Structure formats: structure tokens, C-alpha cells
Amino acid sequence: MGSIVGKAMDDNLAKMQEFQLNTMKMQLERQLQMQNQMRERMMAMQISGARERLNYYGAFYALVAVGGLGATLKRKTPTPILPLVPLTFILAYQYDMAYGTMIQRMREGSEHIISDEYDLLNLPAGLPTFETIEAARLKQKGE
């Protein structure tokens, strides 16, 4: 009779372990999905912010261009339009970030670093372990 109870307990234990494994797997999949969705939303906010900055910067650039052109025509010297040279580079950068291929180039660069220069990504003291985290916690707590 003891073996029947023991076998039933073993079966229940195996079922519980399988259930826990499936639950942990599902939880991990959900966490990964949530992290990816948060990453996508953050990237969308960055792109949207770049587009908004481009609108303001474009208006500023146009104002400087019109004012500089007017002053150049009035004074008969090109000095007032000289600020347009660096501002043009900045405008091009902003446009590339907002509507161009900068993000694709950054992604390709990141993939290259991960595949070919992974040693640049290593943490100075390696990955934190439970022991190092616990030691720091106890040290901070004063134990």
C-alpha cells in the first residue's frame, strides 16, 4: 500500500514540476515580449522627438537663412550668411536622424560590434553574481 501512495506522490510531483516549468517558460516569454514592446515604444518616441526637433530647427534655419540673405544683400558682404555653413551640417544631421537611414546604419554598426568586436561590451569586473550582490547588500546594510 505504501508503494501505491509513493507512486501517486511521484506522479503528482512530476506533474507539478512540468507545470512549474511551463509556467516559468510562459513567464519568460511574456517578459521578453514586454521588454521588446517597451524597446519599440522607446525607439518610436526617440524618432518622434527627432522629427519634432527637426521642425523647430528647420524653422530656426529658415529664419537665419532669410535674415542672413537680407543682411548680405543690404551690406554687400557674405559675412551674414557664414553661419549657414555649420547650420547646414546640423540640419542635415537632424534630417538624417528623423527621416533618413541613420537608425539603420546605427543598427548595422551595433550588429557589427556584437559579432566582431564583442570584447568591447564586456563589463569591467564581469557579470555580477548573486554572491557579489549579496555581499554589497550586506556591506551597505552594515552587517
C-alpha positions as a printed Julia matrix, in Angstrom:
143×3 Matrix{Float64}:
  0.0    0.0     0.0
  2.91   2.33    0.72
  4.2    1.91   -2.82
  0.84   2.96   -4.28
  0.85   6.18   -2.24
  4.52   6.78   -3.08
  3.86   6.26   -6.79
  0.9    8.65   -6.72
  3.04  11.25   -4.96
  5.82  10.78   -7.51
  3.32  11.24  -10.35
  1.92  14.38   -8.72
  5.44  15.69   -8.18
  6.35  15.11  -11.82
  3.14  16.83  -12.97
  3.81  19.77  -10.64
  7.38  20.12  -11.91
  6.17  20.07  -15.5
  3.51  22.66  -14.68
  6.11  24.89  -12.98
  8.45  24.56  -15.95
  5.7   25.52  -18.39
  4.67  28.42  -16.18
  8.24  29.7   -15.95
  8.65  29.34  -19.71
  5.46  31.31  -20.35
  6.52  33.99  -17.86
  9.91  34.34  -19.58
  8.24  34.62  -22.99
  5.93  37.32  -21.65
  8.83  39.23  -20.1
 10.76  39.11  -23.36
  7.7   40.28  -25.28
  7.12  43.11  -22.81
 10.76  44.22  -22.96
 10.68  44.2   -26.75
  7.48  46.22  -26.85
  8.95  48.75  -24.41
 12.1   48.98  -26.55
  9.98  49.58  -29.66
  7.98  52.28  -27.91
 11.13  54.0   -26.67
 12.61  53.95  -30.18
  9.37  55.36  -31.59
  9.5   58.17  -29.02
 13.11  58.94  -29.96
 12.27  59.07  -33.66
  9.23  61.21  -32.97
 11.35  63.54  -30.81
 13.94  63.82  -33.58
 11.21  64.75  -36.05
  9.85  67.38  -33.69
 13.34  68.84  -33.15
 13.78  68.93  -36.92
 10.63  71.03  -37.27
 11.88  73.6   -34.76
 15.42  73.54  -36.1
 14.17  73.86  -39.67
 12.21  76.97  -38.72
 15.28  78.42  -36.99
 17.44  77.59  -40.01
 14.96  79.28  -42.37
 14.89  82.38  -40.16
 18.69  82.57  -40.11
 18.85  81.99  -43.87
 16.33  84.72  -44.68
 17.87  87.15  -42.18
 21.4   86.38  -43.35
 20.44  86.71  -47.0
 18.73  90.05  -46.34
 21.74  91.35  -44.41
 24.09  90.12  -47.15
 22.14  91.95  -49.82
 21.99  95.1   -47.71
 25.67  95.16  -46.68
 27.04  93.71  -49.92
 29.26  91.28  -47.94
 28.8   87.49  -47.46
 29.63  87.58  -43.75
 25.99  87.43  -42.51
 25.36  84.11  -44.31
 28.51  82.38  -42.96
 26.61  80.86  -40.0
 24.63  78.85  -42.56
 27.65  76.63  -43.24
 27.73  74.82  -39.87
 23.95  75.11  -39.51
 23.54  73.23  -42.8
 25.52  70.29  -41.42
 23.44  70.29  -38.28
 20.22  70.43  -40.31
 21.39  67.52  -42.47
 22.21  65.5   -39.33
 18.79  66.23  -37.84
 17.06  65.3   -41.1
 19.03  62.06  -41.38
 18.12  61.16  -37.83
 14.42  61.95  -38.3
 13.73  60.69  -41.82
 16.93  59.19  -43.19
 18.78  55.95  -42.74
 20.77  56.85  -39.62
 18.92  54.36  -37.43
 19.54  51.57  -39.95
 23.24  52.44  -40.08
 23.38  52.54  -36.28
 21.71  49.1   -36.12
 24.19  47.69  -38.64
 27.07  49.19  -36.65
 25.69  47.65  -33.46
 25.38  44.25  -35.11
 28.98  44.53  -36.31
 30.21  45.35  -32.81
 28.25  42.45  -31.33
 29.51  39.96  -33.9
 33.1   41.14  -34.48
 34.1   43.31  -31.5
 32.21  41.69  -28.64
 35.11  42.18  -26.23
 34.28  45.9   -26.18
 30.99  45.06  -24.47
 32.43  43.14  -21.51
 31.77  44.63  -18.11
 34.92  45.69  -16.19
 34.55  43.15  -13.38
 32.42  40.64  -15.3
 28.76  39.91  -14.74
 27.52  40.45  -11.2
 26.82  37.22   -9.34
 24.44  36.53   -6.52
 27.39  36.41   -4.13
 28.75  39.83   -5.15
 25.3   41.42   -5.0
 24.59  39.88   -1.61
 28.0   40.96   -0.27
 27.36  44.55   -1.42
 23.89  44.49    0.11
 25.2   43.25    3.43
 28.05  45.76    3.38
 25.62  48.62    2.74
 23.31  47.35    5.44
 26.25  47.27    7.86
 26.29  43.56    8.65
